[in-house]
């Protein structure tokens, strides 16, 4: 388990080095860092050079200046002070945590409440708050959530709205409790209003989609069970038709189209949601995107992610292949072989579409998928993710297609799988061995459990 210390503990050791061992500040810092690292302490949250830069005076001074402005109800120099504070916060997470300990969060909340009608101050405060909480989301409290909803309800300025959405999104990343608090404050209906507004700009829609995706994350290791699925289900029931409608409305805006596709992929967590998106024309739109933008790495990655999500419904899975997606997927992997994210997404897509579906697997064989998969494994021999996705695709294409799977063997897949197994060991052992087994190749499988040979008798 990673060990952490407070800024105060670190400072005490540095001061002790100076006072008791007559070290210079530079020597004291160097020695303290070596001591703590030797003990396995994570210093990423520590401002190591605080004594050299007087960073404590800068951050504490800026926070104090803002408190004075709030007390005097004077906003003349507030924006400049916020800019200076933000520059310090953007240096690293240690500066942000130090500022939080100095009361920066409470001060920024008070500031926004004190000057509610001054958009210049509010915008600058929101930007600074986002910087403060980037990678440091624990600061959010009920007062902050209430303020977010208050501004969201009353804000008419587009820039202010976007800065607010940036802050809300940052609060949700790697923090399950924040996500639940924000979601329970009925934020979805506020976001839905943005999505449904006729005059909403593309940038507003993209920021609203980013918040929606953040609300359905499951990335907080401190919580074993999150509510990502519940959040996604509630949002999907209320927004799938709206989001699919946006794809047609903004079909010339690559940024909006891509964000909508990746948002839909995050939301369709149930069988009926996949069908709803297809019924609304979502599948046809994805195909059009891949045809119209063959050279856009990001759009193709987003389209592949959505296709994989849609494959969660067996009927839709069949329609995806019947609609001609297989050659598009194989072509995207081949064309963009230098993009690991596209290759990985494409392999995951093949795996999903061929799962328990030999007819779909046959189509992918006809499209030359076998050679493309092997080439991808060779090109990304160090990428555990690509190799894992490839192994799954091979298994699903082979397990019920014993005749066709000879194509993999003819292209030398056995050597590729065994090399990956040797290179990555336990990380990929089960995946590589399962692929070898389903191809009908020789493999040694471990018995995870064996009986002890103890005879049993019925005592009755």
Coordinates of C-alpha atoms in Angstrom, one line a residue:
X1 CA 0.0 0.0 0.0
X2 CA 1.3 3.5 -0.9
X3 CA 2.4 5.6 2.0
X4 CA 1.6 9.3 2.1
X5 CA 2.5 12.2 4.4
X6 CA 1.3 15.7 5.0
X7 CA 2.9 18.9 3.8
X8 CA 3.5 19.8 7.4
X9 CA 5.4 16.5 8.1
X10 CA 7.6 17.1 5.1
X11 CA 8.3 20.7 6.1
X12 CA 9.2 19.6 9.6
X13 CA 11.9 17.2 8.3
X14 CA 13.3 19.9 6.0
X15 CA 13.5 22.4 8.8
X16 CA 15.1 19.8 11.1
X17 CA 17.8 19.3 8.5
X18 CA 18.5 23.0 8.4
X19 CA 18.4 23.7 12.1
X20 CA 20.0 20.6 13.5
X21 CA 22.4 19.6 10.8
X22 CA 23.2 23.1 9.4
X23 CA 22.2 22.1 5.9
X24 CA 21.4 24.7 3.2
X25 CA 17.8 24.7 2.1
X26 CA 18.7 22.9 -1.1
X27 CA 20.6 20.2 0.8
X28 CA 17.8 19.9 3.3
X29 CA 15.3 19.3 0.6
X30 CA 17.4 16.8 -1.3
X31 CA 18.0 14.8 1.9
X32 CA 14.4 14.9 3.0
X33 CA 13.2 13.6 -0.4
X34 CA 15.8 10.8 -0.3
X35 CA 14.7 9.8 3.2
X36 CA 11.0 9.6 2.3
X37 CA 11.5 7.8 -1.0
X38 CA 13.7 5.2 0.7
X39 CA 10.7 4.6 3.1
X40 CA 8.4 4.1 0.1
X41 CA 6.5 7.4 0.7
X42 CA 4.6 8.9 -2.3
X43 CA 5.6 12.6 -2.5
X44 CA 3.4 13.5 -5.5
X45 CA 1.2 15.5 -3.2
X46 CA 4.0 17.5 -1.6
X47 CA 5.5 20.8 -2.6
X48 CA 9.1 19.9 -2.3
X49 CA 10.6 23.3 -3.1
X50 CA 8.3 25.4 -0.9
X51 CA 11.1 27.0 1.1
X52 CA 13.0 27.9 -2.0
X53 CA 10.2 29.5 -4.0
X54 CA 8.1 31.0 -1.2
X55 CA 5.2 29.3 -2.9
X56 CA 3.4 29.2 0.5
X57 CA 3.5 33.1 0.5
X58 CA 2.2 33.3 -3.0
X59 CA -0.8 30.9 -2.6
X60 CA -1.7 32.0 0.9
X61 CA -1.3 35.6 -0.1
X62 CA -3.6 35.3 -3.1
X63 CA -6.2 33.5 -1.0
X64 CA -5.9 36.2 1.6
X65 CA -6.4 38.9 -1.1
X66 CA -9.6 37.3 -2.3
X67 CA -10.9 37.1 1.3
X68 CA -10.2 40.8 1.7
X69 CA -12.1 41.5 -1.6
X70 CA -15.0 39.5 -0.4
X71 CA -15.1 41.4 2.9
X72 CA -14.7 44.8 1.3
X73 CA -17.2 43.8 -1.5
X74 CA -14.6 45.1 -4.0
X75 CA -14.0 43.2 -7.2
X76 CA -11.7 45.6 -8.9
X77 CA -8.6 43.4 -8.9
X78 CA -10.2 40.0 -8.2
X79 CA -9.8 38.6 -11.8
X80 CA -6.1 39.4 -11.8
X81 CA -5.6 37.7 -8.4
X82 CA -7.6 34.7 -9.6
X83 CA -5.4 34.4 -12.7
X84 CA -2.2 34.5 -10.5
X85 CA -3.6 31.9 -8.2
X86 CA -4.6 29.7 -11.1
X87 CA -1.0 29.9 -12.5
X88 CA 0.2 28.4 -9.2
X89 CA -2.5 25.7 -9.1
X90 CA -1.7 24.6 -12.6
X91 CA 1.9 23.7 -11.6
X92 CA 1.0 20.3 -10.0
X93 CA -1.3 18.5 -7.7
X94 CA 0.9 19.3 -4.7
X95 CA 0.2 23.1 -5.2
X96 CA -3.5 22.3 -5.5
X97 CA -3.6 20.3 -2.3
X98 CA -1.6 22.9 -0.5
X99 CA -4.1 25.6 -1.7
X100 CA -7.0 23.4 -0.5
X101 CA -5.4 23.2 3.0
X102 CA -5.1 27.0 3.0
X103 CA -8.9 27.4 2.4
X104 CA -8.9 28.2 -1.3
X105 CA -12.0 26.1 -1.9
X106 CA -14.1 27.9 0.7
X107 CA -12.8 31.2 -0.5
X108 CA -13.8 30.6 -4.1
X109 CA -17.3 29.4 -3.1
X110 CA -17.7 32.6 -1.0
X111 CA -16.4 34.7 -3.9
X112 CA -19.0 33.3 -6.4
X113 CA -21.8 33.8 -3.9
X114 CA -20.6 37.4 -3.1
X115 CA -20.6 38.5 -6.8
X116 CA -23.4 36.5 -8.4
X117 CA -24.1 39.0 -11.1
X118 CA -20.5 39.7 -12.2
X119 CA -19.9 37.3 -15.1
X120 CA -16.2 38.3 -15.3
X121 CA -15.6 37.3 -11.7
X122 CA -17.7 34.1 -11.9
X123 CA -16.0 32.9 -15.1
X124 CA -12.5 33.5 -13.6
X125 CA -13.5 31.9 -10.3
X126 CA -14.9 28.8 -12.1
X127 CA -11.7 28.4 -14.1
X128 CA -9.7 28.7 -10.9
X129 CA -11.9 26.2 -9.1
X130 CA -11.5 23.7 -11.9
X131 CA -7.7 24.1 -11.6
X132 CA -7.9 23.7 -7.9
X133 CA -9.9 20.4 -8.1
X134 CA -8.2 18.8 -11.1
X135 CA -6.9 15.6 -9.6
X136 CA -8.1 16.9 -6.2
X137 CA -11.8 16.2 -6.1
X138 CA -12.2 15.5 -2.4
X139 CA -12.8 19.2 -1.7
X140 CA -16.4 19.2 -3.0
X141 CA -19.1 19.5 -0.4
X142 CA -22.9 20.0 -0.3
X143 CA -22.4 23.7 -0.5
X144 CA -20.4 23.4 -3.7
X145 CA -23.0 21.0 -5.3
X146 CA -25.8 23.5 -4.4
X147 CA -23.8 26.3 -6.0
X148 CA -23.3 24.3 -9.2
X149 CA -27.0 23.7 -9.5
X150 CA -27.8 27.3 -8.7
X151 CA -25.5 28.6 -11.4
X152 CA -26.7 26.0 -13.9
X153 CA -30.3 27.0 -13.3
X154 CA -29.8 30.7 -13.8
X155 CA -26.8 31.0 -16.1
X156 CA -27.5 32.6 -19.5
X157 CA -23.9 33.3 -20.5
X158 CA -22.5 30.6 -22.7
X159 CA -18.9 31.0 -21.5
X160 CA -19.9 30.9 -17.9
X161 CA -22.0 27.8 -18.5
X162 CA -19.1 26.0 -20.2
X163 CA -16.6 26.8 -17.3
X164 CA -19.2 25.5 -14.9
X165 CA -19.6 22.2 -16.8
X166 CA -15.8 21.9 -16.8
X167 CA -15.8 22.2 -13.0
X168 CA -18.6 19.7 -12.6
X169 CA -16.9 17.2 -14.8
X170 CA -13.7 17.5 -12.9
X171 CA -15.5 16.8 -9.6
X172 CA -16.8 13.5 -11.0
X173 CA -13.5 12.0 -12.1
X174 CA -12.3 9.3 -9.8
X175 CA -14.8 10.3 -7.1
X176 CA -17.9 8.1 -6.7
X177 CA -19.4 10.1 -3.8
X178 CA -19.2 13.3 -5.8
X179 CA -20.9 11.7 -8.8
X180 CA -23.7 10.5 -6.6
X181 CA -24.1 13.8 -4.9
X182 CA -24.2 15.7 -8.2
X183 CA -26.5 13.2 -9.8
X184 CA -28.9 13.2 -6.9
X185 CA -29.1 17.0 -7.2
X186 CA -31.1 16.4 -10.4
X187 CA -28.3 17.5 -12.7
X188 CA -29.5 15.3 -15.5
X189 CA -32.6 17.3 -16.2
X190 CA -30.5 20.4 -16.3
X191 CA -28.2 18.9 -18.8
X192 CA -31.1 17.6 -20.9
X193 CA -32.4 21.1 -21.2
X194 CA -29.0 22.1 -22.8
X195 CA -29.2 19.1 -25.2
X196 CA -32.7 20.1 -26.2
X197 CA -32.1 23.8 -26.7
X198 CA -32.5 24.8 -30.3
X199 CA -29.9 27.5 -30.0
X200 CA -27.3 25.4 -28.1
X201 CA -23.9 25.7 -29.6
X202 CA -21.7 22.7 -30.5
X203 CA -19.3 23.5 -27.8
X204 CA -22.1 23.6 -25.1
X205 CA -23.4 20.3 -26.3
X206 CA -19.9 18.7 -26.2
X207 CA -19.4 20.0 -22.6
X208 CA -22.8 18.6 -21.5
X209 CA -21.9 15.2 -23.1
X210 CA -18.6 15.2 -21.2
X211 CA -20.4 15.7 -17.9
X212 CA -22.8 12.9 -18.8
X213 CA -19.9 10.5 -19.5
X214 CA -18.3 11.6 -16.2
X215 CA -21.5 10.7 -14.3
X216 CA -21.4 7.1 -15.5
X217 CA -17.7 6.5 -14.8
X218 CA -16.7 3.6 -12.5
X219 CA -13.1 4.7 -11.7
X220 CA -13.0 5.3 -8.0
X221 CA -10.9 2.4 -6.5
X222 CA -12.0 3.5 -3.0
X223 CA -15.5 2.3 -3.7
X224 CA -16.1 -1.4 -4.5
X225 CA -19.6 -0.8 -5.7
X226 CA -20.6 2.4 -7.6
X227 CA -23.8 3.5 -9.3
X228 CA -22.4 3.9 -12.9
X229 CA -25.0 1.4 -14.2
X230 CA -27.9 3.0 -12.4
X231 CA -26.9 6.5 -13.6
X232 CA -26.4 5.3 -17.2
X233 CA -29.9 3.6 -17.2
X234 CA -31.6 6.7 -15.9
X235 CA -29.9 9.0 -18.4
X236 CA -30.4 6.6 -21.3
X237 CA -34.1 6.4 -20.7
X238 CA -34.4 10.2 -20.8
X239 CA -31.8 11.1 -23.4
X240 CA -31.1 8.4 -26.1
X241 CA -33.6 9.8 -28.5
X242 CA -32.3 13.4 -27.9
X243 CA -28.7 12.3 -28.5
X244 CA -29.4 10.3 -31.6
X245 CA -31.3 13.3 -33.0
X246 CA -28.2 15.5 -32.4
X247 CA -26.1 13.3 -34.7
X248 CA -28.3 14.2 -37.7
X249 CA -28.6 17.8 -36.6
X250 CA -24.8 18.3 -36.3
X251 CA -23.7 15.8 -38.9
X252 CA -21.2 18.3 -40.4
X253 CA -19.7 19.1 -37.0
X254 CA -17.1 16.3 -36.4
X255 CA -16.6 17.4 -32.7
X256 CA -20.2 17.1 -31.8
X257 CA -20.8 13.9 -33.8
X258 CA -17.8 12.2 -32.1
X259 CA -18.8 13.3 -28.6
X260 CA -22.4 12.1 -29.1
X261 CA -21.2 8.7 -30.3
X262 CA -18.9 8.1 -27.4
X263 CA -21.6 9.3 -25.0
X264 CA -24.1 6.9 -26.5
X265 CA -21.5 4.1 -26.1
X266 CA -21.2 4.9 -22.4
X267 CA -25.0 4.9 -21.9
X268 CA -26.3 1.8 -23.8
X269 CA -25.8 -0.6 -20.9
X270 CA -29.0 -2.5 -21.4
X271 CA -30.3 -4.7 -24.3
X272 CA -33.3 -2.4 -25.0
X273 CA -31.1 0.7 -25.2
X274 CA -29.1 -0.8 -28.1
X275 CA -32.3 -1.5 -30.0
X276 CA -33.6 2.0 -29.3
X277 CA -30.4 3.6 -30.7
X278 CA -30.7 1.4 -33.8
X279 CA -34.4 2.2 -34.3
X280 CA -33.6 5.9 -34.1
X281 CA -31.1 5.6 -37.0
X282 CA -28.0 5.4 -34.9
X283 CA -26.4 2.4 -36.7
X284 CA -26.9 4.0 -40.1
X285 CA -25.4 7.2 -38.9
X286 CA -22.3 5.3 -37.6
X287 CA -21.8 3.7 -40.9
X288 CA -22.1 7.0 -42.7
X289 CA -19.5 8.5 -40.3
X290 CA -17.0 5.7 -41.1
X291 CA -17.6 6.1 -44.8
X292 CA -17.5 9.9 -44.9
X293 CA -14.5 10.4 -42.6
X294 CA -12.2 7.5 -43.5
X295 CA -9.1 9.4 -42.4
X296 CA -10.3 10.8 -39.1
X297 CA -8.6 8.7 -36.4
X298 CA -10.7 10.1 -33.5
X299 CA -14.1 9.7 -35.3
X300 CA -13.3 6.1 -36.4
X301 CA -12.3 5.3 -32.8
X302 CA -15.5 6.8 -31.5
X303 CA -17.6 5.0 -34.1
X304 CA -15.9 1.6 -33.2
X305 CA -16.6 2.1 -29.5
X306 CA -20.3 2.7 -30.3
X307 CA -20.5 -0.3 -32.6
X308 CA -19.1 -2.5 -29.9
X309 CA -21.6 -1.2 -27.4
X310 CA -24.5 -1.7 -29.9
X311 CA -23.3 -5.4 -30.3
X312 CA -24.6 -6.0 -26.7
X313 CA -28.0 -6.7 -28.4
X314 CA -28.0 -10.0 -30.4
X315 CA -30.4 -8.7 -33.0
X316 CA -28.5 -5.4 -33.5
X317 CA -25.3 -7.4 -33.6
X318 CA -26.6 -9.3 -36.6
X319 CA -27.8 -6.1 -38.3
X320 CA -24.4 -4.4 -37.8
X321 CA -22.7 -7.2 -39.9
X322 CA -25.6 -7.4 -42.4
X323 CA -25.3 -3.7 -42.9
X324 CA -21.8 -4.0 -44.2
X325 CA -19.8 -3.0 -41.1
X326 CA -17.4 -5.9 -41.1
X327 CA -15.2 -4.6 -44.1
X328 CA -15.4 -1.1 -42.6
X329 CA -14.0 -2.3 -39.3
X330 CA -11.2 -4.4 -40.9
X331 CA -10.4 -1.5 -43.2
X332 CA -10.2 1.0 -40.3
X333 CA -7.8 -1.3 -38.4
X334 CA -5.6 -1.7 -41.5
X335 CA -5.6 1.9 -42.5
X336 CA -4.9 3.3 -39.1
X337 CA -2.5 0.6 -37.9
X338 CA -0.3 3.3 -36.4
X339 CA -3.1 4.3 -33.9
X340 CA -3.2 1.9 -30.9
X341 CA -6.5 3.2 -29.8
X342 CA -8.2 2.5 -33.2
X343 CA -6.6 -0.9 -33.4
X344 CA -7.6 -1.8 -29.9
X345 CA -11.2 -0.6 -30.4
X346 CA -11.4 -2.4 -33.8
X347 CA -10.3 -5.7 -32.3
X348 CA -12.7 -5.3 -29.4
X349 CA -15.5 -4.7 -32.0
X350 CA -14.6 -7.9 -33.9
X351 CA -14.6 -9.8 -30.6
X352 CA -18.0 -8.5 -29.7
X353 CA -19.6 -9.0 -33.1
X354 CA -18.4 -12.6 -33.4
X355 CA -19.2 -13.7 -29.9
X356 CA -21.4 -16.9 -30.2
X357 CA -22.1 -15.9 -33.8
X358 CA -20.3 -18.2 -36.3
X359 CA -22.1 -16.5 -39.3
X360 CA -20.6 -13.2 -38.3
X361 CA -17.2 -14.8 -37.8
X362 CA -17.5 -16.2 -41.3
X363 CA -18.0 -12.7 -42.7
X364 CA -14.9 -11.4 -40.9
X365 CA -12.9 -14.3 -42.4
X366 CA -14.1 -13.3 -45.8
X367 CA -13.0 -9.7 -45.1
X368 CA -9.4 -10.7 -44.4
X369 CA -9.7 -10.1 -40.6
X370 CA -7.4 -13.0 -39.7
X371 CA -4.3 -11.5 -41.3
X372 CA -5.1 -8.0 -40.0
X373 CA -5.4 -9.3 -36.4
X374 CA -2.1 -11.1 -36.7
X375 CA -0.4 -8.0 -38.1
X376 CA -1.8 -6.0 -35.2
X377 CA -0.4 -8.4 -32.6
X378 CA 3.0 -8.2 -34.2
X379 CA 2.9 -4.4 -34.4
X380 CA 1.8 -4.0 -30.8
X381 CA 3.7 -6.9 -29.2
X382 CA 4.3 -4.8 -26.1
X383 CA 0.7 -3.7 -25.6
X384 CA -1.2 -6.0 -23.2
X385 CA -4.5 -4.4 -24.2
X386 CA -4.1 -5.0 -27.9
X387 CA -2.9 -8.5 -27.4
X388 CA -5.8 -9.3 -25.1
X389 CA -8.4 -7.9 -27.5
X390 CA -6.8 -9.8 -30.3
X391 CA -6.9 -13.1 -28.4
X392 CA -10.5 -12.6 -27.6
X393 CA -11.3 -11.9 -31.3
X394 CA -9.3 -15.0 -32.3
X395 CA -11.2 -17.2 -29.8
X396 CA -14.7 -15.9 -30.9
X397 CA -13.8 -16.3 -34.6
X398 CA -12.4 -19.8 -34.1
X399 CA -14.4 -21.7 -31.4
X400 CA -17.4 -22.4 -33.7
X401 CA -15.6 -22.1 -37.1
X402 CA -13.1 -24.9 -37.0
X403 CA -12.6 -25.0 -40.8
X404 CA -12.1 -21.3 -41.3
X405 CA -9.8 -21.0 -38.3
X406 CA -7.1 -22.8 -40.2
X407 CA -6.5 -19.5 -41.9
X408 CA -5.1 -18.1 -38.6
X409 CA -2.8 -21.1 -38.4
X410 CA -1.6 -20.8 -42.0
X411 CA -0.6 -17.2 -41.3
X412 CA 1.5 -18.2 -38.3
X413 CA -0.7 -17.3 -35.4
X414 CA 0.8 -20.0 -33.2
X415 CA 4.2 -18.4 -33.0
X416 CA 2.7 -15.0 -32.3
X417 CA 0.6 -16.3 -29.4
X418 CA 3.4 -18.3 -27.9
X419 CA 5.8 -15.3 -28.2
X420 CA 3.2 -13.1 -26.4
X421 CA 2.7 -15.7 -23.7
X422 CA 6.5 -15.9 -23.1
X423 CA 6.9 -12.1 -23.2
X424 CA 4.0 -11.2 -20.9
X425 CA 3.6 -14.2 -18.7
X426 CA 0.8 -14.2 -16.1
X427 CA -0.7 -11.0 -17.5
X428 CA -1.8 -12.8 -20.7
X429 CA -1.4 -16.4 -19.8
X430 CA -5.1 -17.3 -19.7
X431 CA -6.0 -15.4 -22.8
X432 CA -3.1 -16.7 -25.0
X433 CA -3.6 -20.3 -23.9
X434 CA -7.4 -20.1 -24.4
X435 CA -6.8 -18.8 -28.0
X436 CA -4.4 -21.7 -28.7
X437 CA -6.9 -24.2 -27.3
X438 CA -9.8 -22.8 -29.4
X439 CA -7.6 -22.9 -32.5
X440 CA -7.0 -26.6 -31.8
X441 CA -3.3 -26.1 -31.1
X442 CA -1.4 -27.9 -28.3
X443 CA -1.3 -26.1 -25.0
X444 CA -0.7 -27.0 -21.4
X445 CA -3.6 -25.9 -19.2
X446 CA -3.3 -25.6 -15.5
X447 CA -5.8 -27.4 -13.3
X448 CA -7.1 -24.7 -11.0
X449 CA -8.5 -27.2 -8.5
X450 CA -8.3 -30.9 -8.1
X451 CA -9.9 -33.2 -5.6
X452 CA -7.9 -34.9 -2.8
X453 CA -9.1 -38.4 -3.6
X454 CA -10.9 -38.8 -0.3
X455 CA -13.6 -41.4 -0.5
X456 CA -17.0 -40.4 0.8
X457 CA -19.5 -42.8 2.3
X458 CA -23.1 -42.4 3.3
X459 CA -23.4 -42.8 7.0
X460 CA -27.2 -43.1 7.0

